[in-house]
GROMACS .gro file of C-alpha atoms in nm:
model
  226
    1MET     CA    1   0.602  -2.393  -0.253
    2THR     CA    2   0.423  -2.093  -0.098
    3ALA     CA    3   0.045  -2.101  -0.129
    4PRO     CA    4  -0.106  -1.819  -0.338
    5VAL     CA    5  -0.271  -1.525  -0.165
    6LYS     CA    6  -0.648  -1.574  -0.188
    7VAL     CA    7  -0.824  -1.250  -0.281
    8MET     CA    8  -1.192  -1.151  -0.276
    9LEU     CA    9  -1.302  -0.848  -0.480
   10VAL     CA   10  -1.612  -0.651  -0.378
   11ASP     CA   11  -1.708  -0.367  -0.612
   12ASP     CA   12  -2.048  -0.276  -0.755
   13HIS     CA   13  -1.900  -0.160  -1.087
   14THR     CA   14  -1.914  -0.475  -1.301
   15LEU     CA   15  -1.659  -0.372  -1.562
   16PHE     CA   16  -1.405  -0.262  -1.304
   17ARG     CA   17  -1.422  -0.569  -1.082
   18LYS     CA   18  -1.404  -0.806  -1.380
   19GLY     CA   19  -1.106  -0.617  -1.522
   20LEU     CA   20  -0.926  -0.615  -1.187
   21ALA     CA   21  -0.995  -0.986  -1.140
   22GLU     CA   22  -0.834  -1.061  -1.477
   23LEU     CA   23  -0.531  -0.843  -1.397
   24LEU     CA   24  -0.477  -1.009  -1.059
   25GLU     CA   25  -0.530  -1.361  -1.191
   26GLY     CA   26  -0.243  -1.303  -1.432
   27ARG     CA   27   0.000  -1.240  -1.144
   28ASN     CA   28   0.209  -1.501  -0.970
   29ALA     CA   29   0.111  -1.604  -0.617
   30ILE     CA   30  -0.236  -1.443  -0.630
   31GLU     CA   31  -0.562  -1.634  -0.667
   32VAL     CA   32  -0.894  -1.450  -0.699
   33VAL     CA   33  -1.136  -1.680  -0.516
   34ALA     CA   34  -1.447  -1.462  -0.514
   35VAL     CA   35  -1.583  -1.163  -0.705
   36THR     CA   36  -1.908  -0.981  -0.627
   37GLY     CA   37  -2.077  -0.644  -0.636
   38ASP     CA   38  -2.307  -0.721  -0.341
   39PRO     CA   39  -2.174  -0.665   0.013
   40ASP     CA   40  -2.425  -0.913   0.158
   41GLU     CA   41  -2.308  -1.180  -0.085
   42ALA     CA   42  -1.950  -1.093   0.011
   43LEU     CA   43  -2.026  -1.205   0.367
   44ARG     CA   44  -2.138  -1.544   0.239
   45LEU     CA   45  -1.844  -1.575   0.000
   46ALA     CA   46  -1.600  -1.490   0.280
   47ARG     CA   47  -1.737  -1.779   0.488
   48GLU     CA   48  -1.719  -2.012   0.189
   49HIS     CA   49  -1.375  -1.923   0.050
   50VAL     CA   50  -1.197  -1.769   0.353
   51PRO     CA   51  -0.993  -1.517   0.148
   52ASP     CA   52  -0.664  -1.386   0.282
   53VAL     CA   53  -0.740  -1.038   0.144
   54ALA     CA   54  -1.067  -0.858   0.075
   55ILE     CA   55  -1.043  -0.561  -0.163
   56VAL     CA   56  -1.357  -0.353  -0.120
   57ASP     CA   57  -1.496  -0.040  -0.280
   58LEU     CA   58  -1.566   0.250  -0.048
   59ASN     CA   59  -1.917   0.336  -0.169
   60MET     CA   60  -2.158   0.058  -0.264
   61GLY     CA   61  -2.523  -0.028  -0.225
   62PRO     CA   62  -2.685  -0.130   0.004
   63TYR     CA   63  -2.393  -0.021   0.227
   64GLY     CA   64  -2.031   0.080   0.185
   65GLY     CA   65  -1.699  -0.091   0.221
   66LEU     CA   66  -1.633   0.026   0.576
   67THR     CA   67  -1.956  -0.129   0.701
   68LEU     CA   68  -1.865  -0.445   0.511
   69ILE     CA   69  -1.524  -0.459   0.680
   70ARG     CA   70  -1.692  -0.427   1.020
   71ARG     CA   71  -1.943  -0.702   0.939
   72LEU     CA   72  -1.670  -0.931   0.810
   73ARG     CA   73  -1.485  -0.886   1.138
   74GLU     CA   74  -1.803  -0.948   1.340
   75ALA     CA   75  -1.854  -1.269   1.140
   76GLY     CA   76  -1.510  -1.390   1.247
   77TRP     CA   77  -1.312  -1.327   0.928
   78GLY     CA   78  -0.948  -1.270   1.016
   79GLY     CA   79  -0.804  -1.165   0.681
   80THR     CA   80  -0.662  -0.838   0.552
   81PRO     CA   81  -0.909  -0.572   0.428
   82LEU     CA   82  -0.804  -0.313   0.170
   83VAL     CA   83  -1.014  -0.024   0.040
   84LEU     CA   84  -0.983   0.047  -0.334
   85THR     CA   85  -1.168   0.361  -0.439
   86VAL     CA   86  -1.180   0.668  -0.663
   87SER     CA   87  -1.198   0.899  -0.358
   88ASP     CA   88  -0.876   1.086  -0.284
   89SER     CA   89  -1.030   1.252   0.023
   90GLY     CA   90  -0.807   1.260   0.328
   91ASP     CA   91  -1.115   1.228   0.547
   92ASP     CA   92  -1.223   0.912   0.365
   93MET     CA   93  -0.876   0.766   0.408
   94ALA     CA   94  -0.877   0.852   0.779
   95ASP     CA   95  -1.218   0.686   0.821
   96ALA     CA   96  -1.101   0.375   0.633
   97LEU     CA   97  -0.784   0.330   0.838
   98ALA     CA   98  -0.972   0.400   1.161
   99SER     CA   99  -1.229   0.137   1.064
  100GLY     CA  100  -0.964  -0.131   1.038
  101ALA     CA  101  -0.865  -0.121   0.672
  102GLN     CA  102  -0.502  -0.227   0.624
  103GLY     CA  103  -0.469   0.001   0.324
  104TYR     CA  104  -0.624   0.276   0.116
  105LEU     CA  105  -0.567   0.237  -0.259
  106LEU     CA  106  -0.690   0.442  -0.557
  107LYS     CA  107  -0.838   0.299  -0.873
  108ASP     CA  108  -0.594   0.488  -1.097
  109MET     CA  109  -0.294   0.304  -0.952
  110GLU     CA  110  -0.084   0.085  -1.178
  111PRO     CA  111  -0.163  -0.289  -1.154
  112GLU     CA  112   0.190  -0.359  -1.031
  113GLN     CA  113   0.140  -0.111  -0.747
  114VAL     CA  114  -0.185  -0.281  -0.642
  115VAL     CA  115  -0.017  -0.623  -0.645
  116ASP     CA  116   0.275  -0.489  -0.443
  117ALA     CA  117   0.033  -0.332  -0.194
  118ILE     CA  118  -0.146  -0.665  -0.149
  119ARG     CA  119   0.179  -0.842  -0.071
  120ARG     CA  120   0.295  -0.572   0.171
  121ALA     CA  121  -0.041  -0.562   0.347
  122MET     CA  122  -0.022  -0.939   0.391
  123SER     CA  123   0.303  -0.889   0.581
  124GLY     CA  124   0.126  -0.655   0.823
  125GLU     CA  125   0.221  -0.321   0.665
  126THR     CA  126  -0.032  -0.039   0.627
  127VAL     CA  127  -0.036   0.066   0.260
  128VAL     CA  128  -0.170   0.379   0.091
  129ALA     CA  129  -0.174   0.501  -0.267
  130PRO     CA  130   0.129   0.718  -0.355
  131ALA     CA  131  -0.104   1.012  -0.429
  132MET     CA  132  -0.230   0.995  -0.068
  133THR     CA  133   0.111   1.027   0.099
  134LEU     CA  134   0.089   1.403   0.155
  135LYS     CA  135  -0.256   1.364   0.308
  136LEU     CA  136  -0.121   1.090   0.532
  137VAL     CA  137   0.144   1.336   0.650
  138ASP     CA  138  -0.136   1.573   0.752
  139LEU     CA  139  -0.308   1.289   0.937
  140LEU     CA  140  -0.008   1.170   1.130
  141HIS     CA  141   0.141   1.507   1.234
  142PRO     CA  142   0.487   1.371   1.322
  143LYS     CA  143   0.638   1.525   1.636
  144ARG     CA  144   1.012   1.470   1.590
  145GLY     CA  145   1.228   1.774   1.663
  146ALA     CA  146   1.435   1.940   1.390
  147ALA     CA  147   1.769   1.823   1.535
  148ALA     CA  148   1.650   1.463   1.556
  149ARG     CA  149   1.524   1.475   1.197
  150GLU     CA  150   1.853   1.607   1.064
  151SER     CA  151   2.043   1.343   1.258
  152LEU     CA  152   1.833   1.064   1.108
  153LEU     CA  153   1.861   1.204   0.756
  154GLY     CA  154   2.235   1.247   0.798
  155SER     CA  155   2.271   0.876   0.864
  156LEU     CA  156   2.154   0.790   0.511
  157THR     CA  157   2.394   0.744   0.221
  158VAL     CA  158   2.332   0.916  -0.112
  159ARG     CA  159   2.205   0.588  -0.257
  160GLU     CA  160   1.971   0.535   0.037
  161ARG     CA  161   1.830   0.887  -0.003
  162GLU     CA  162   1.778   0.819  -0.373
  163ILE     CA  163   1.592   0.498  -0.301
  164LEU     CA  164   1.389   0.674  -0.030
  165CYS     CA  165   1.271   0.920  -0.298
  166TYR     CA  166   1.146   0.635  -0.515
  167VAL     CA  167   0.973   0.473  -0.217
  168ALA     CA  168   0.794   0.806  -0.156
  169GLN     CA  169   0.675   0.797  -0.517
  170GLY     CA  170   0.515   0.458  -0.454
  171MET     CA  171   0.756   0.259  -0.671
  172THR     CA  172   0.797  -0.110  -0.600
  173ASN     CA  173   1.135  -0.267  -0.528
  174LYS     CA  174   1.137  -0.418  -0.876
  175GLY     CA  175   1.058  -0.080  -1.030
  176ILE     CA  176   1.337   0.086  -0.834
  177ALA     CA  177   1.578  -0.189  -0.937
  178ARG     CA  178   1.495  -0.130  -1.304
  179GLU     CA  179   1.528   0.248  -1.265
  180LEU     CA  180   1.871   0.226  -1.098
  181ASP     CA  181   1.993  -0.079  -1.292
  182ILE     CA  182   2.066  -0.275  -0.974
  183SER     CA  183   1.932  -0.606  -0.847
  184HIS     CA  184   1.597  -0.649  -0.674
  185GLU     CA  185   1.775  -0.801  -0.371
  186THR     CA  186   2.005  -0.499  -0.346
  187VAL     CA  187   1.704  -0.267  -0.334
  188LYS     CA  188   1.541  -0.482  -0.063
  189LEU     CA  189   1.860  -0.458   0.143
  190HIS     CA  190   1.874  -0.078   0.101
  191VAL     CA  191   1.507  -0.044   0.204
  192ARG     CA  192   1.567  -0.251   0.518
  193ARG     CA  193   1.864  -0.032   0.607
  194ILE     CA  194   1.665   0.287   0.544
  195LEU     CA  195   1.386   0.173   0.776
  196ALA     CA  196   1.637   0.074   1.045
  197LYS     CA  197   1.828   0.403   1.026
  198LEU     CA  198   1.513   0.614   1.031
  199LYS     CA  199   1.364   0.404   1.312
  200LEU     CA  200   1.055   0.329   1.101
  201SER     CA  201   0.858   0.009   1.053
  202SER     CA  202   0.704   0.038   0.705
  203ARG     CA  203   0.742   0.185   0.358
  204VAL     CA  204   0.441   0.407   0.422
  205GLU     CA  205   0.617   0.566   0.720
  206ALA     CA  206   0.932   0.606   0.509
  207ALA     CA  207   0.732   0.776   0.233
  208VAL     CA  208   0.572   1.011   0.485
  209PHE     CA  209   0.915   1.089   0.632
  210ALA     CA  210   1.057   1.168   0.286
  211VAL     CA  211   0.771   1.400   0.194
  212GLU     CA  212   0.765   1.574   0.531
  213HIS     CA  213   1.139   1.643   0.524
  214GLY     CA  214   1.169   1.744   0.162
  215VAL     CA  215   1.383   1.453   0.042
  216THR     CA  216   1.363   1.490  -0.337
  217PRO     CA  217   1.574   1.346  -0.622
  218ARG     CA  218   1.761   1.676  -0.638
  219THR     CA  219   1.840   1.694  -0.266
  220ALA     CA  220   1.929   1.325  -0.258
  221ARG     CA  221   2.194   1.368  -0.527
  222THR     CA  222   2.346   1.679  -0.371
  223GLN     CA  223   2.418   1.520  -0.034
  224LYS     CA  224   2.773   1.413   0.043
  225PRO     CA  225   2.842   1.042  -0.023
  226ALA     CA  226   2.865   0.806   0.272
   0.00000   0.00000   0.00000
């Protein structure tokens, strides 16, 4: 049996962190091992509990989440840091990712999306809130030529384009499976094929690709079947 993912929550808003802890505790394969609103205490708790994931607020007293991530790293913690914040600033996201955060999540995300982001981040993927995808496009400035883009898009089937649209909207594999009335495993297979065909390594990159190249539900359905 796979061990649960150990999560530490660091947020100076008491109601929010307690509510998030309860939501996460109710999910399979996740164990909340530490909860605090004090970054200094978080350093001690990280040494004591050795969490796999630390979910930290961006702005806290006496110092913010990015400083906390740096101090956790300096203390030898080797887990996965995620920022969870109300700020939808592209600059804040850029700073967080540059500081070593594995993801940038927003506090208005659905609980299922947060859980899915935790699991994906644990596998090494960089994760961002769906609402931040367009701003991530601006950050990355992809350089592929038009001909290369069309060639890659042309390799996708209608179903793969449809699933790519849902990925760009931040939907989980289970959510996509429910929407399309197909199995979870079938969606996973489609996502793997999409990443391989587009020469991408993560769902975030796929979402950016979809937004950048205007792949929408309408355009997905009007492409010729493959």
